Amino acid sequence: MFRLVKHTSTLSQRAKLLVAASNSFRKISSFQPLVLNSLTRQPADVRQFHVSSVVQAAHQPFTIKSVRERLLLTLSLYDKIDPEKLTLDSDFFKDLGLDSLDFVEVIMAIEDEFMFEIPDGHADRFKTPRDIFQFICDKEDVYE
């Protein structure tokens, strides 16, 4: 609940507060950090610079063999997939025993590995690693 409080301050008190606030702001805005050179203990030059990150690293062109190997390696590293049962024709749900949340994690791992997004509509149709393999080959124009 809010209460109304009658202000009894005079105009001169408000003016003094505004001047004090403005002086404080001026002091803060003119503040310059002091960076000392570690050897001479003298003020060092401070320069601003921007660091940019690499958005996507250049990669070697895909081959059918490299896509197959990377896909199977990515899948075999997932803790809920038994590498001995993993083939290109293994069913994710029947043979490998994944549930829907596991499958989403697998798709995300594949997206990270191949550095592109798989639309949900396509991901829902993947039943085996071969389906994902074919999608990647089609997307990256890999036919040899």
Tab-separated table of N, CA and C in Angstrom, residues 21-118:
chain	number	residue	atom	x	y	z
A	21	ALA	N	23.749	16.680	-7.284
A	21	ALA	CA	23.620	15.499	-8.144
A	21	ALA	C	24.371	15.714	-9.451
A	22	SER	N	24.275	16.888	-10.017
A	22	SER	CA	24.951	17.170	-11.273
A	22	SER	C	26.461	17.156	-11.096
A	23	ASN	N	26.965	17.679	-9.974
A	23	ASN	CA	28.407	17.637	-9.716
A	23	ASN	C	28.896	16.201	-9.545
A	24	SER	N	28.110	15.383	-8.869
A	24	SER	CA	28.484	13.981	-8.683
A	24	SER	C	28.542	13.262	-10.024
A	25	PHE	N	27.560	13.537	-10.873
A	25	PHE	CA	27.537	12.905	-12.181
A	25	PHE	C	28.750	13.332	-13.001
A	26	ARG	N	29.095	14.594	-12.949
A	26	ARG	CA	30.247	15.093	-13.679
A	26	ARG	C	31.523	14.389	-13.216
A	27	LYS	N	31.663	14.169	-11.926
A	27	LYS	CA	32.843	13.489	-11.389
A	27	LYS	C	32.894	12.038	-11.887
A	28	ILE	N	31.739	11.384	-11.890
A	28	ILE	CA	31.694	9.987	-12.324
A	28	ILE	C	31.986	9.885	-13.814
A	29	SER	N	31.393	10.783	-14.620
A	29	SER	CA	31.565	10.682	-16.059
A	29	SER	C	32.969	11.052	-16.496
A	30	SER	N	33.711	11.819	-15.702
A	30	SER	CA	35.074	12.177	-16.075
A	30	SER	C	36.099	11.215	-15.480
A	31	PHE	N	35.646	10.206	-14.789
A	31	PHE	CA	36.542	9.229	-14.161
A	31	PHE	C	37.306	8.467	-15.240
A	32	GLN	N	38.600	8.397	-15.132
A	32	GLN	CA	39.436	7.654	-16.064
A	32	GLN	C	40.158	6.552	-15.286
A	33	PRO	N	40.028	5.320	-15.703
A	33	PRO	CA	40.727	4.254	-14.995
A	33	PRO	C	42.235	4.412	-15.163
A	34	LEU	N	42.955	4.099	-14.142
A	34	LEU	CA	44.406	4.202	-14.168
A	34	LEU	C	44.984	2.805	-14.314
A	35	VAL	N	45.689	2.609	-15.397
A	35	VAL	CA	46.332	1.329	-15.651
A	35	VAL	C	47.829	1.586	-15.617
A	36	LEU	N	48.509	0.859	-14.780
A	36	LEU	CA	49.946	1.056	-14.625
A	36	LEU	C	50.717	0.013	-15.410
A	37	ASN	N	51.783	0.462	-16.037
A	37	ASN	CA	52.704	-0.447	-16.695
A	37	ASN	C	53.353	-1.287	-15.610
A	38	SER	N	53.361	-2.598	-15.776
A	38	SER	CA	53.856	-3.476	-14.711
A	38	SER	C	55.350	-3.317	-14.455
A	39	LEU	N	56.116	-2.839	-15.436
A	39	LEU	CA	57.555	-2.684	-15.239
A	39	LEU	C	57.919	-1.321	-14.653
A	40	THR	N	57.328	-0.243	-15.201
A	40	THR	CA	57.741	1.107	-14.804
A	40	THR	C	56.835	1.722	-13.758
A	41	ARG	N	55.711	1.139	-13.498
A	41	ARG	CA	54.713	1.671	-12.572
A	41	ARG	C	54.255	3.070	-12.980
A	42	GLN	N	54.385	3.369	-14.274
A	42	GLN	CA	53.893	4.634	-14.826
A	42	GLN	C	52.577	4.348	-15.540
A	43	PRO	N	51.714	5.381	-15.687
A	43	PRO	CA	50.464	5.153	-16.411
A	43	PRO	C	50.728	4.603	-17.810
A	44	ALA	N	50.018	3.572	-18.149
A	44	ALA	CA	50.193	2.931	-19.446
A	44	ALA	C	49.127	3.424	-20.405
A	45	ASP	N	49.430	3.302	-21.688
A	45	ASP	CA	48.437	3.636	-22.692
A	45	ASP	C	47.341	2.578	-22.659
A	46	VAL	N	46.117	3.034	-22.681
A	46	VAL	CA	44.989	2.116	-22.700
A	46	VAL	C	44.305	2.297	-24.041
A	47	ARG	N	44.215	1.224	-24.782
A	47	ARG	CA	43.582	1.289	-26.095
A	47	ARG	C	42.414	0.320	-26.123
A	48	GLN	N	41.385	0.722	-26.819
A	48	GLN	CA	40.226	-0.159	-26.954
A	48	GLN	C	40.411	-0.998	-28.212
A	49	PHE	N	39.967	-2.212	-28.154
A	49	PHE	CA	39.992	-3.063	-29.323
A	49	PHE	C	38.818	-4.020	-29.244
A	50	HIS	N	38.443	-4.540	-30.375
A	50	HIS	CA	37.320	-5.472	-30.453
A	50	HIS	C	37.858	-6.837	-30.833
A	51	VAL	N	37.318	-7.837	-30.218
A	51	VAL	CA	37.691	-9.204	-30.523
A	51	VAL	C	36.512	-9.833	-31.241
A	52	SER	N	36.755	-10.331	-32.406
A	52	SER	CA	35.681	-10.997	-33.126
A	52	SER	C	35.934	-12.492	-33.084
A	53	SER	N	34.864	-13.246	-33.069
A	53	SER	CA	35.002	-14.696	-33.015
A	53	SER	C	34.752	-15.273	-34.402
A	54	VAL	N	35.294	-16.425	-34.632
A	54	VAL	CA	35.072	-17.105	-35.891
A	54	VAL	C	33.674	-17.699	-35.848
A	55	VAL	N	32.860	-17.346	-36.821
A	55	VAL	CA	31.486	-17.821	-36.834
A	55	VAL	C	31.429	-19.268	-37.296
A	56	GLN	N	32.134	-19.551	-38.376
A	56	GLN	CA	32.134	-20.925	-38.859
A	56	GLN	C	33.486	-21.191	-39.495
A	57	ALA	N	34.126	-22.208	-39.049
A	57	ALA	CA	35.437	-22.539	-39.590
A	57	ALA	C	35.270	-23.191	-40.958
A	58	ALA	N	36.224	-22.944	-41.814
A	58	ALA	CA	36.198	-23.592	-43.119
A	58	ALA	C	36.456	-25.086	-42.920
A	59	HIS	N	35.752	-25.892	-43.665
A	59	HIS	CA	35.941	-27.331	-43.526
A	59	HIS	C	36.236	-27.932	-44.890
A	60	GLN	N	36.827	-29.103	-44.851
A	60	GLN	CA	37.112	-29.825	-46.076
A	60	GLN	C	35.791	-30.251	-46.704
A	61	PRO	N	35.754	-30.356	-48.016
A	61	PRO	CA	34.517	-30.822	-48.661
A	61	PRO	C	34.142	-32.213	-48.151
A	62	PHE	N	32.859	-32.428	-47.984
A	62	PHE	CA	32.382	-33.718	-47.514
A	62	PHE	C	32.510	-34.759	-48.617
A	63	THR	N	32.770	-35.977	-48.186
A	63	THR	CA	32.685	-37.134	-49.068
A	63	THR	C	31.683	-38.088	-48.432
A	64	ILE	N	31.230	-39.036	-49.204
A	64	ILE	CA	30.272	-40.004	-48.654
A	64	ILE	C	30.899	-40.738	-47.466
A	65	LYS	N	32.165	-41.097	-47.611
A	65	LYS	CA	32.855	-41.809	-46.540
A	65	LYS	C	32.974	-40.942	-45.287
A	66	SER	N	33.343	-39.669	-45.460
A	66	SER	CA	33.525	-38.804	-44.286
A	66	SER	C	32.192	-38.516	-43.588
A	67	VAL	N	31.129	-38.344	-44.367
A	67	VAL	CA	29.813	-38.116	-43.762
A	67	VAL	C	29.391	-39.343	-42.967
A	68	ARG	N	29.552	-40.527	-43.553
A	68	ARG	CA	29.167	-41.770	-42.872
A	68	ARG	C	29.970	-41.940	-41.582
A	69	GLU	N	31.295	-41.740	-41.651
A	69	GLU	CA	32.146	-41.916	-40.478
A	69	GLU	C	31.812	-40.918	-39.372
A	70	ARG	N	31.633	-39.647	-39.742
A	70	ARG	CA	31.327	-38.623	-38.732
A	70	ARG	C	29.960	-38.854	-38.107
A	71	LEU	N	29.000	-39.254	-38.920
A	71	LEU	CA	27.654	-39.521	-38.400
A	71	LEU	C	27.687	-40.704	-37.426
A	72	LEU	N	28.296	-41.788	-37.824
A	72	LEU	CA	28.342	-42.969	-36.950
A	72	LEU	C	29.171	-42.697	-35.692
A	73	LEU	N	30.246	-41.916	-35.811
A	73	LEU	CA	31.036	-41.567	-34.638
A	73	LEU	C	30.215	-40.714	-33.678
A	74	THR	N	29.517	-39.723	-34.212
A	74	THR	CA	28.681	-38.859	-33.363
A	74	THR	C	27.620	-39.676	-32.641
A	75	LEU	N	26.987	-40.585	-33.358
A	75	LEU	CA	25.955	-41.424	-32.741
A	75	LEU	C	26.552	-42.394	-31.722
A	76	SER	N	27.703	-42.950	-32.027
A	76	SER	CA	28.292	-43.934	-31.106
A	76	SER	C	28.784	-43.285	-29.814
A	77	LEU	N	29.075	-41.983	-29.859
A	77	LEU	CA	29.533	-41.292	-28.658
A	77	LEU	C	28.384	-40.925	-27.713
A	78	TYR	N	27.146	-41.043	-28.190
A	78	TYR	CA	25.997	-40.778	-27.335
A	78	TYR	C	25.861	-41.933	-26.346
A	79	ASP	N	25.773	-41.597	-25.069
A	79	ASP	CA	25.845	-42.626	-24.013
A	79	ASP	C	24.691	-43.631	-24.018
A	80	LYS	N	23.576	-43.302	-24.618
A	80	LYS	CA	22.437	-44.232	-24.587
A	80	LYS	C	22.364	-45.108	-25.832
A	81	ILE	N	23.353	-44.982	-26.712
A	81	ILE	CA	23.388	-45.827	-27.908
A	81	ILE	C	24.520	-46.833	-27.748
A	82	ASP	N	24.174	-48.101	-27.909
A	82	ASP	CA	25.172	-49.169	-27.842
A	82	ASP	C	25.886	-49.223	-29.200
A	83	PRO	N	27.189	-48.920	-29.239
A	83	PRO	CA	27.914	-48.909	-30.514
A	83	PRO	C	27.881	-50.244	-31.256
A	84	GLU	N	27.720	-51.335	-30.522
A	84	GLU	CA	27.669	-52.654	-31.170
A	84	GLU	C	26.380	-52.851	-31.957
A	85	LYS	N	25.299	-52.183	-31.559
A	85	LYS	CA	24.016	-52.302	-32.249
A	85	LYS	C	23.857	-51.258	-33.355
A	86	LEU	N	24.783	-50.314	-33.424
A	86	LEU	CA	24.647	-49.182	-34.340
A	86	LEU	C	25.086	-49.531	-35.754
A	87	THR	N	24.156	-49.412	-36.687
A	87	THR	CA	24.438	-49.496	-38.120
A	87	THR	C	23.651	-48.387	-38.792
A	88	LEU	N	23.863	-48.200	-40.076
A	88	LEU	CA	23.083	-47.177	-40.783
A	88	LEU	C	21.601	-47.543	-40.851
A	89	ASP	N	21.289	-48.820	-40.716
A	89	ASP	CA	19.895	-49.247	-40.813
A	89	ASP	C	19.241	-49.555	-39.467
A	90	SER	N	19.900	-49.226	-38.351
A	90	SER	CA	19.311	-49.434	-37.023
A	90	SER	C	18.189	-48.427	-36.800
A	91	ASP	N	17.062	-48.906	-36.307
A	91	ASP	CA	15.949	-48.017	-35.977
A	91	ASP	C	16.252	-47.333	-34.645
A	92	PHE	N	16.108	-46.013	-34.621
A	92	PHE	CA	16.448	-45.267	-33.404
A	92	PHE	C	15.636	-45.725	-32.194
A	93	PHE	N	14.369	-46.043	-32.421
A	93	PHE	CA	13.474	-46.351	-31.297
A	93	PHE	C	13.398	-47.847	-31.012
A	94	LYS	N	13.311	-48.659	-32.052
A	94	LYS	CA	13.166	-50.104	-31.842
A	94	LYS	C	14.501	-50.783	-31.542
A	95	ASP	N	15.511	-50.520	-32.373
A	95	ASP	CA	16.793	-51.221	-32.225
A	95	ASP	C	17.714	-50.572	-31.195
A	96	LEU	N	17.751	-49.231	-31.178
A	96	LEU	CA	18.691	-48.532	-30.301
A	96	LEU	C	18.066	-48.115	-28.974
A	97	GLY	N	16.735	-48.243	-28.851
A	97	GLY	CA	16.060	-47.996	-27.577
A	97	GLY	C	15.994	-46.539	-27.141
A	98	LEU	N	16.010	-45.602	-28.080
A	98	LEU	CA	15.914	-44.188	-27.710
A	98	LEU	C	14.467	-43.788	-27.492
A	99	ASP	N	14.258	-42.815	-26.611
A	99	ASP	CA	12.919	-42.224	-26.499
A	99	ASP	C	12.959	-40.881	-27.224
A	100	SER	N	11.861	-40.152	-27.200
A	100	SER	CA	11.775	-38.919	-27.988
A	100	SER	C	12.754	-37.851	-27.507
A	101	LEU	N	13.001	-37.766	-26.209
A	101	LEU	CA	13.963	-36.772	-25.705
A	101	LEU	C	15.392	-37.140	-26.091
A	102	ASP	N	15.699	-38.433	-26.038
A	102	ASP	CA	17.019	-38.887	-26.482
A	102	ASP	C	17.222	-38.549	-27.960
A	103	PHE	N	16.170	-38.747	-28.736
A	103	PHE	CA	16.246	-38.490	-30.174
A	103	PHE	C	16.512	-37.008	-30.444
A	104	VAL	N	15.881	-36.119	-29.691
A	104	VAL	CA	16.121	-34.680	-29.846
A	104	VAL	C	17.582	-34.356	-29.524
A	105	GLU	N	18.124	-34.961	-28.477
A	105	GLU	CA	19.531	-34.739	-28.136
A	105	GLU	C	20.452	-35.240	-29.246
A	106	VAL	N	20.110	-36.362	-29.848
A	106	VAL	CA	20.902	-36.898	-30.944
A	106	VAL	C	20.885	-35.932	-32.125
A	107	ILE	N	19.720	-35.417	-32.463
A	107	ILE	CA	19.598	-34.467	-33.577
A	107	ILE	C	20.417	-33.211	-33.289
A	108	MET	N	20.368	-32.724	-32.055
A	108	MET	CA	21.145	-31.539	-31.697
A	108	MET	C	22.648	-31.811	-31.813
A	109	ALA	N	23.087	-32.989	-31.432
A	109	ALA	CA	24.502	-33.344	-31.544
A	109	ALA	C	24.931	-33.402	-33.014
A	110	ILE	N	24.057	-33.916	-33.852
A	110	ILE	CA	24.361	-33.980	-35.288
A	110	ILE	C	24.400	-32.579	-35.884
A	111	GLU	N	23.483	-31.709	-35.460
A	111	GLU	CA	23.511	-30.319	-35.922
A	111	GLU	C	24.819	-29.642	-35.521
A	112	ASP	N	25.277	-29.897	-34.312
A	112	ASP	CA	26.543	-29.320	-33.861
A	112	ASP	C	27.724	-29.882	-34.661
A	113	GLU	N	27.708	-31.154	-34.921
A	113	GLU	CA	28.807	-31.785	-35.633
A	113	GLU	C	28.922	-31.293	-37.073
A	114	PHE	N	27.783	-31.157	-37.755
A	114	PHE	CA	27.810	-30.786	-39.165
A	114	PHE	C	27.554	-29.292	-39.387
A	115	MET	N	27.373	-28.551	-38.312
A	115	MET	CA	27.247	-27.090	-38.322
A	115	MET	C	26.112	-26.567	-39.206
A	116	PHE	N	24.949	-27.192	-39.119
A	116	PHE	CA	23.748	-26.634	-39.723
A	116	PHE	C	22.538	-27.147	-38.968
A	117	GLU	N	21.419	-26.461	-39.166
A	117	GLU	CA	20.197	-26.811	-38.451
A	117	GLU	C	19.350	-27.754	-39.287
A	118	ILE	N	18.792	-28.740	-38.626
A	118	ILE	CA	17.880	-29.672	-39.274
A	118	ILE	C	16.470	-29.241	-38.902
